[in-house]
CSV table of C-alpha atoms and ligand atoms in Angstrom, one decimal:
chain,number,residue,atom,x,y,z
A,516,UNK,CA,95.4,28.5,124.3
A,517,UNK,CA,96.5,32.1,123.6
A,518,UNK,CA,98.3,32.5,120.3
A,519,UNK,CA,98.6,36.3,119.8
A,520,UNK,CA,97.9,38.1,116.5
A,521,UNK,CA,94.5,37.1,115.1
A,522,UNK,CA,94.6,36.4,111.3
A,523,UNK,CA,92.8,34.2,108.8
A,524,UNK,CA,95.6,32.3,107.2
A,525,UNK,CA,97.9,29.9,109.0
A,526,UNK,CA,100.2,29.9,106.1
A,527,UNK,CA,100.5,32.6,103.5
A,528,UNK,CA,103.2,32.3,100.8
A,529,UNK,CA,103.4,34.9,98.1
A,530,UNK,CA,105.8,34.9,95.1
A,531,UNK,CA,108.2,32.6,96.9
A,532,UNK,CA,111.5,31.8,95.1
A,533,UNK,CA,114.4,29.8,96.4
A,534,UNK,CA,117.7,29.2,94.7
A,535,UNK,CA,120.6,27.1,95.7
A,536,UNK,CA,124.2,27.3,94.5
A,537,UNK,CA,125.5,30.1,92.2
A,538,UNK,CA,128.7,30.6,94.3
A,539,UNK,CA,132.2,30.1,92.8
A,540,UNK,CA,130.8,29.1,89.4
A,541,UNK,CA,128.4,26.6,90.8
A,542,UNK,CA,125.2,26.3,88.7
A,543,UNK,CA,122.1,27.8,90.2
A,544,UNK,CA,119.4,25.3,91.1
A,545,UNK,CA,115.9,26.9,91.4
A,546,UNK,CA,114.1,24.7,93.9
A,547,UNK,CA,111.0,26.9,94.1
A,548,UNK,CA,110.0,29.3,91.3
A,549,UNK,CA,107.0,31.5,92.1
A,550,UNK,CA,105.0,29.7,94.8
A,551,UNK,CA,101.7,31.1,96.1
A,552,UNK,CA,99.9,29.2,98.8
A,553,UNK,CA,97.3,30.1,101.4
A,554,UNK,CA,96.3,27.6,104.0
A,555,UNK,CA,93.5,28.6,106.3
A,556,UNK,CA,93.7,27.9,110.0
A,557,UNK,CA,92.5,24.4,111.0
A,558,UNK,CA,93.1,22.8,107.5
A,559,UNK,CA,95.1,19.6,106.8
A,560,UNK,CA,96.9,20.5,103.6
A,561,UNK,CA,98.8,18.0,101.5
A,562,UNK,CA,101.9,18.9,99.5
A,563,UNK,CA,102.2,16.3,96.8
A,564,UNK,CA,104.9,15.9,94.2
A,565,UNK,CA,107.6,13.8,92.8
A,566,UNK,CA,111.2,13.7,94.0
A,567,UNK,CA,113.0,17.0,93.7
A,568,UNK,CA,109.7,18.9,93.4
A,569,UNK,CA,110.6,21.3,96.1
A,570,UNK,CA,108.5,20.0,99.0
A,571,UNK,CA,111.2,19.8,101.6
A,572,UNK,CA,112.6,23.2,100.6
A,573,UNK,CA,109.2,24.7,101.1
A,574,UNK,CA,108.8,23.0,104.5
A,575,UNK,CA,112.2,24.3,105.5
A,576,UNK,CA,111.3,27.8,104.6
A,577,UNK,CA,108.0,27.7,106.5
A,578,UNK,CA,109.8,26.4,109.5
A,579,UNK,CA,112.6,29.1,109.3
A,580,UNK,CA,115.3,26.6,108.7
A,581,UNK,CA,116.0,28.2,105.2
A,582,UNK,CA,115.5,31.7,104.0
A,583,UNK,CA,113.6,32.6,100.9
A,584,UNK,CA,115.5,34.0,98.0
A,585,UNK,CA,112.5,36.2,97.1
A,586,UNK,CA,108.9,36.5,98.1
A,587,UNK,CA,107.1,36.6,101.4
A,588,UNK,CA,106.1,33.9,103.8
A,589,UNK,CA,104.0,34.3,106.9
A,590,UNK,CA,102.9,31.9,109.6
A,591,UNK,CA,99.7,33.2,111.4
A,592,UNK,CA,100.6,36.7,110.2
A,593,UNK,CA,104.3,36.6,111.3
A,594,UNK,CA,107.0,36.9,108.8
A,595,UNK,CA,109.5,34.1,108.7
A,596,UNK,CA,112.4,36.4,108.0
A,597,UNK,CA,111.7,39.4,110.3
A,598,UNK,CA,109.7,37.7,113.0
A,599,UNK,CA,111.6,34.4,113.2
A,600,UNK,CA,111.3,34.0,117.0
A,601,UNK,CA,107.5,34.4,116.9
A,602,UNK,CA,107.2,31.9,114.0
A,603,UNK,CA,109.3,29.4,115.9
A,604,UNK,CA,107.0,29.5,118.8
A,605,UNK,CA,104.0,28.7,116.6
A,606,UNK,CA,105.4,25.8,114.6
A,607,UNK,CA,106.3,22.2,115.1
A,608,UNK,CA,108.4,20.4,112.5
A,609,UNK,CA,108.6,16.7,111.8
A,610,UNK,CA,111.2,15.7,109.2
A,611,UNK,CA,111.2,12.0,108.5
A,612,UNK,CA,114.2,9.7,108.8
A,613,UNK,CA,116.7,9.0,111.6
A,614,UNK,CA,118.2,12.4,112.0
A,615,UNK,CA,117.5,14.5,115.0
A,616,UNK,CA,116.9,11.6,117.4
A,617,UNK,CA,119.4,10.8,120.1
A,618,UNK,CA,119.5,7.1,119.7
A,619,UNK,CA,121.5,6.5,122.9
A,620,UNK,CA,118.9,8.2,124.9
A,621,UNK,CA,115.5,6.8,125.8
A,622,UNK,CA,112.3,8.1,124.2
A,623,UNK,CA,111.5,10.0,127.4
A,624,UNK,CA,115.1,11.3,127.6
A,625,UNK,CA,114.8,12.7,124.0
A,626,UNK,CA,111.5,14.4,124.7
A,627,UNK,CA,112.7,15.9,128.0
A,628,UNK,CA,115.7,17.3,126.2
A,629,UNK,CA,113.6,19.0,123.6
A,630,UNK,CA,111.2,20.2,126.3
A,631,UNK,CA,114.1,21.9,128.0
A,632,UNK,CA,115.0,23.6,124.7
A,633,UNK,CA,111.4,25.0,124.6
A,634,UNK,CA,112.0,26.3,128.1
A,635,UNK,CA,109.5,24.1,129.9
A,636,UNK,CA,110.0,23.8,133.6
A,637,UNK,CA,110.7,20.4,135.3
A,638,UNK,CA,107.1,19.6,136.2
A,639,UNK,CA,105.6,21.1,133.0
A,640,UNK,CA,108.1,19.0,131.0
A,641,UNK,CA,107.3,15.8,132.9
A,642,UNK,CA,103.6,16.3,132.4
A,643,UNK,CA,103.9,17.2,128.7
A,644,UNK,CA,106.3,14.4,128.0
A,645,UNK,CA,104.2,11.8,129.8
A,646,UNK,CA,101.1,12.9,127.9
A,647,UNK,CA,102.8,12.8,124.5
A,648,UNK,CA,104.4,9.4,125.1
A,649,UNK,CA,100.9,8.1,125.9
A,650,UNK,CA,99.3,9.8,123.0
A,651,UNK,CA,101.8,8.4,120.5
A,652,UNK,CA,101.5,4.9,122.0
A,653,UNK,CA,105.1,5.0,123.2
A,654,UNK,CA,104.5,4.8,126.9
A,655,UNK,CA,105.3,1.1,127.1
A,656,UNK,CA,108.7,1.8,125.6
A,657,UNK,CA,109.3,5.2,127.1
A,658,UNK,CA,112.4,4.1,129.0
A,659,UNK,CA,114.2,2.1,126.4
A,660,UNK,CA,116.9,3.4,124.2
A,661,UNK,CA,115.7,4.8,120.9
A,662,UNK,CA,118.4,2.7,119.0
A,663,UNK,CA,116.2,-0.4,119.6
A,664,UNK,CA,113.1,1.3,118.1
A,665,UNK,CA,111.5,0.3,114.8
A,666,UNK,CA,111.2,2.9,112.1
A,667,UNK,CA,107.5,3.4,112.8
A,668,UNK,CA,108.3,4.0,116.5
A,669,UNK,CA,111.0,6.5,115.6
A,670,UNK,CA,108.5,8.3,113.4
A,671,UNK,CA,106.1,8.5,116.3
A,672,UNK,CA,108.8,9.9,118.5
A,673,UNK,CA,109.5,12.5,115.8
A,674,UNK,CA,105.9,13.5,115.9
A,675,UNK,CA,106.0,13.7,119.7
A,676,UNK,CA,109.0,16.0,119.4
A,677,UNK,CA,107.1,18.2,116.9
A,678,UNK,CA,104.3,18.5,119.4
A,679,UNK,CA,106.4,19.4,122.4
A,680,UNK,CA,105.9,23.2,122.0
A,681,UNK,CA,102.1,22.8,121.5
A,682,UNK,CA,102.4,24.2,118.0
A,683,UNK,CA,99.6,25.9,116.2
A,684,UNK,CA,101.0,24.9,112.8
A,685,UNK,CA,102.5,21.5,112.3
A,686,UNK,CA,104.8,20.8,109.3
A,687,UNK,CA,105.2,17.1,108.6
A,688,UNK,CA,107.7,16.1,105.8
A,689,UNK,CA,106.8,12.6,104.7
A,690,UNK,CA,105.8,11.4,108.2
A,691,UNK,CA,104.7,7.9,107.2
A,692,UNK,CA,107.7,6.9,105.1
A,693,UNK,CA,108.9,3.6,106.4
A,694,UNK,CA,105.8,2.8,108.4
A,695,UNK,CA,103.8,-0.3,107.8
A,696,UNK,CA,100.2,0.2,106.7
A,697,UNK,CA,98.8,-0.3,110.2
A,698,UNK,CA,101.2,2.2,111.7
A,699,UNK,CA,100.5,4.6,108.8
A,700,UNK,CA,96.8,4.3,109.5
A,701,UNK,CA,97.2,5.0,113.2
A,702,UNK,CA,99.3,8.0,112.3
A,703,UNK,CA,96.6,9.4,110.1
A,704,UNK,CA,94.1,9.1,112.8
A,705,UNK,CA,96.4,10.9,115.1
A,706,UNK,CA,96.9,13.7,112.6
A,707,UNK,CA,93.1,14.1,112.2
A,708,UNK,CA,92.8,14.4,116.0
A,709,UNK,CA,95.4,17.1,116.0
A,710,UNK,CA,93.2,19.0,113.6
A,711,UNK,CA,90.2,18.8,115.9
A,712,UNK,CA,92.3,20.7,118.4
A,713,UNK,CA,92.4,23.6,116.0
A,714,UNK,CA,95.9,23.0,114.6
A,715,UNK,CA,96.8,23.5,111.0
A,716,UNK,CA,98.8,20.8,109.4
A,717,UNK,CA,100.9,20.8,106.3
A,718,UNK,CA,101.9,17.3,105.3
A,719,UNK,CA,104.1,16.3,102.4
A,720,UNK,CA,103.7,12.9,100.7
A,721,UNK,CA,104.3,11.0,97.5
A,722,UNK,CA,101.2,9.0,98.3
A,723,UNK,CA,97.9,9.9,96.7
A,724,UNK,CA,96.0,7.5,98.9
A,725,UNK,CA,97.4,9.2,102.0
A,726,UNK,CA,96.5,12.6,100.6
A,727,UNK,CA,93.0,11.4,99.8
A,728,UNK,CA,92.6,9.9,103.3
A,729,UNK,CA,93.4,12.9,105.4
A,730,UNK,CA,93.8,16.2,103.5
A,731,UNK,CA,91.1,18.9,103.1
A,732,UNK,CA,93.0,20.2,100.2
A,733,UNK,CA,96.1,19.2,98.3
A,734,UNK,CA,98.7,21.2,96.4
A,735,UNK,CA,100.5,19.5,93.6
A,736,UNK,CA,104.0,20.7,93.1
A,737,UNK,CA,106.6,19.8,90.5
A,738,UNK,CA,109.8,21.4,89.4
A,739,UNK,CA,109.4,24.1,92.0
A,740,UNK,CA,106.0,25.3,90.7
A,741,UNK,CA,102.6,24.8,92.1
A,742,UNK,CA,100.5,23.1,89.5
A,743,UNK,CA,97.2,23.2,91.3
A,744,UNK,CA,95.5,23.3,94.7
A,745,UNK,CA,92.4,21.1,94.8
A,746,UNK,CA,90.3,19.0,97.1
A,747,UNK,CA,91.4,15.4,97.1
A,748,UNK,CA,88.1,14.2,95.7
A,749,UNK,CA,88.8,16.3,92.6
A,750,UNK,CA,92.2,14.6,92.3
A,751,UNK,CA,90.6,11.2,92.7
A,752,UNK,CA,88.1,12.1,90.0
A,753,UNK,CA,90.9,13.1,87.7
A,754,UNK,CA,92.6,9.8,88.3
A,755,UNK,CA,89.5,7.8,87.4
A,756,UNK,CA,88.8,10.1,84.5
A,757,UNK,CA,92.2,9.2,83.0
A,758,UNK,CA,91.9,5.5,83.6
A,759,UNK,CA,93.5,3.2,81.1
A,760,UNK,CA,92.2,-0.1,79.8
A,761,UNK,CA,94.3,-2.9,78.5
A,762,UNK,CA,92.7,-5.6,76.4
A,763,UNK,CA,94.7,-8.7,75.5
A,764,UNK,CA,94.3,-11.8,73.4
A,765,UNK,CA,92.7,-10.2,70.3
A,766,UNK,CA,92.9,-12.2,67.1
A,767,UNK,CA,94.8,-10.4,64.3
A,768,UNK,CA,91.5,-10.0,62.4
A,769,UNK,CA,89.9,-8.3,65.5
A,770,UNK,CA,92.4,-5.6,66.0
A,771,UNK,CA,91.3,-3.1,63.4
A,772,UNK,CA,87.5,-3.4,63.9
A,773,UNK,CA,87.8,-3.3,67.7
A,774,UNK,CA,90.1,-0.3,67.5
A,775,UNK,CA,87.6,1.4,65.3
A,776,UNK,CA,84.7,0.6,67.7
A,777,UNK,CA,86.6,1.8,70.7
A,778,UNK,CA,87.8,5.0,69.0
A,779,UNK,CA,84.1,5.8,68.3
A,780,UNK,CA,83.2,5.8,72.0
A,781,UNK,CA,82.8,9.1,73.9
A,782,UNK,CA,85.7,9.9,76.1
A,783,UNK,CA,88.2,7.6,74.5
A,784,UNK,CA,91.4,9.6,73.9
A,785,UNK,CA,93.6,7.1,72.2
A,786,UNK,CA,93.8,3.4,71.2
A,787,UNK,CA,97.1,1.8,70.5
A,788,UNK,CA,98.2,-1.7,69.8
A,789,UNK,CA,101.1,-2.0,72.2
A,790,UNK,CA,101.9,-5.6,71.5
A,791,UNK,CA,100.5,-8.2,69.1
A,792,UNK,CA,96.8,-8.6,70.1
A,793,UNK,CA,97.0,-6.2,73.0
A,794,UNK,CA,95.3,-2.8,72.9
A,795,UNK,CA,95.9,0.1,75.3
A,796,UNK,CA,93.0,2.5,75.6
A,797,UNK,CA,93.5,5.9,77.3
A,798,UNK,CA,90.3,7.6,78.4
A,799,UNK,CA,89.7,11.2,79.3
A,800,UNK,CA,86.2,11.5,80.6
A,801,UNK,CA,84.2,10.4,83.6
A,802,UNK,CA,82.6,7.0,82.9
A,803,UNK,CA,84.6,6.3,79.8
A,804,UNK,CA,86.6,3.4,81.2
A,805,UNK,CA,83.5,1.4,82.3
A,806,UNK,CA,82.0,2.0,78.8
A,807,UNK,CA,85.2,0.7,77.2
A,808,UNK,CA,85.1,-2.4,79.4
A,809,UNK,CA,81.4,-3.1,78.5
A,810,UNK,CA,82.1,-2.7,74.8
A,811,UNK,CA,85.1,-5.1,74.9
A,812,UNK,CA,83.1,-7.7,76.8
A,813,UNK,CA,80.2,-7.3,74.3
A,814,UNK,CA,82.7,-8.0,71.6
A,815,UNK,CA,83.8,-11.2,73.4
A,816,UNK,CA,87.1,-9.9,74.6
A,817,UNK,CA,87.4,-11.0,78.2
A,818,UNK,CA,91.1,-10.5,79.0
A,819,UNK,CA,90.7,-6.9,80.1
A,820,UNK,CA,92.1,-4.8,83.0
A,821,UNK,CA,92.0,-1.2,84.0
A,822,UNK,CA,94.8,0.7,85.6
A,823,UNK,CA,94.9,4.1,87.2
A,824,UNK,CA,97.4,6.6,86.0
A,825,UNK,CA,100.0,7.7,88.5
A,826,UNK,CA,100.1,11.3,89.6
A,827,UNK,CA,102.8,12.3,87.3
A,828,UNK,CA,100.6,11.4,84.4
A,829,UNK,CA,97.6,13.1,85.9
A,830,UNK,CA,99.7,16.3,86.3
A,831,UNK,CA,100.7,16.2,82.7
A,832,UNK,CA,97.3,15.4,81.3
A,833,UNK,CA,95.1,17.5,83.5
A,834,UNK,CA,97.4,20.5,83.7
A,835,UNK,CA,98.2,20.2,80.0
A,836,UNK,CA,94.4,20.3,79.3
A,837,UNK,CA,94.0,23.4,81.4
A,838,UNK,CA,96.5,25.2,79.2
A,839,UNK,CA,99.2,25.3,81.9
A,840,UNK,CA,102.7,24.2,81.1
A,841,UNK,CA,104.7,21.6,83.0
A,842,UNK,CA,108.4,22.0,82.4
A,843,UNK,CA,110.0,18.7,81.7
B,473,ATP,N1,121.0,22.5,99.9
B,473,ATP,C1,120.8,22.3,98.6
B,473,ATP,N2,121.7,22.7,97.7
B,473,ATP,C2,121.5,22.5,96.4
B,473,ATP,N3,120.4,22.1,95.8
B,473,ATP,C3,119.4,21.7,96.7
B,473,ATP,C4,119.5,21.8,98.1
B,473,ATP,N4,118.4,21.4,98.7
B,473,ATP,C5,117.6,21.1,97.7
B,473,ATP,N5,118.2,21.3,96.5
B,473,ATP,C6,117.5,21.0,95.2
B,473,ATP,O1,116.3,21.6,95.1
B,473,ATP,C7,115.3,20.8,94.5
B,473,ATP,C8,114.2,20.5,95.4
B,473,ATP,O2,114.6,19.7,96.4
B,473,ATP,P1,113.6,19.2,97.6
B,473,ATP,O3,114.5,18.5,98.6
B,473,ATP,O4,112.9,20.4,98.1
B,473,ATP,O5,112.6,18.3,96.9
B,473,ATP,P2,111.5,17.3,97.5
B,473,ATP,O6,110.2,17.6,96.8
B,473,ATP,O7,111.5,17.4,99.0
B,473,ATP,O8,112.0,15.9,97.0
B,473,ATP,P3,111.8,14.4,97.7
B,473,ATP,O9,110.5,13.9,97.4
B,473,ATP,O10,112.9,13.6,97.1
B,473,ATP,O11,112.1,14.6,99.2
B,473,ATP,C9,116.1,19.6,94.0
B,473,ATP,O12,116.5,19.8,92.7
B,473,ATP,C10,117.3,19.5,95.0
B,473,ATP,O13,118.4,18.9,94.3
B,474,MG,MG1,111.7,16.0,100.5
């Protein structure tokens, strides 16, 4: 494969801001504030954040569908604004959902159509489409209309579409939404195999488990700001560090002494009685939750359960602890 300009970063985003609205008295919505992001070639990078965080907006800017309001964005050294054509040759985009598929056409018909848009000749197109249908496990259904496909099959067809141009950088916006766990697992295996071919992959997700399973690094984004870029193992550690223990069935006389004993343990952040005889213990250190469990069992309290905080809480607590502010 010959890709042109040799550079280190597949994606380089500096000081990116994107606003919407502002015309005819409309309010201005700032979808991205001051985003900086470097993704080296060959990395699977996760973009993780709640609804409205700015993930899709960022994907659209990287794929030249939207322009930045301010800041610079390069794909393999090419600027998305001034070198749009070069960027388009390098990227493949997979946006989830139904849009963009011609449901009256067959899977093969769809792919051949997109291949023609990429300027592939008849034989090249046939070969490439055949390979992709097989690779995505769609060869058995290649000649049936897409309207009969399940969501998971449509998602795989979307991915095949994203791969038609043999992209160096693949942008996947929530690719496994609507897939059952088996299909999602197959999809992840496939994404990993695309990485081994040297491609760089940016994948947005709401799902921490998905991010942990496939990503080399993950960027947490919320309200248009990047909160942190970390390895998924670090995020996993944060999540266990901030585990929460619920103990139920305490007798009224036990509540005060048990609360005092728990509060004295290292790594216990707070202990609250959330209902009569039920304590909720928030921890904030590695190993604190198991110590809480042990103490409770020693005290004869056996109705105990641990829960993991969700990502939004992890953002707030970890990022808060690091002295960064999360706008709420
Ligand atoms: N075309 C638009 N016009 C006005 N506001 C927009 C537009 N597109 C996005 N926004 C706003 O920008 C913010 C970020 O939206 P975006 O779709 O990027 O979030 P997201 O992280 O992809 O969310 P989700 O997880 O729901 O897909 C939201 O407040 C959204 O309402
Ligand atoms: Mg989105």
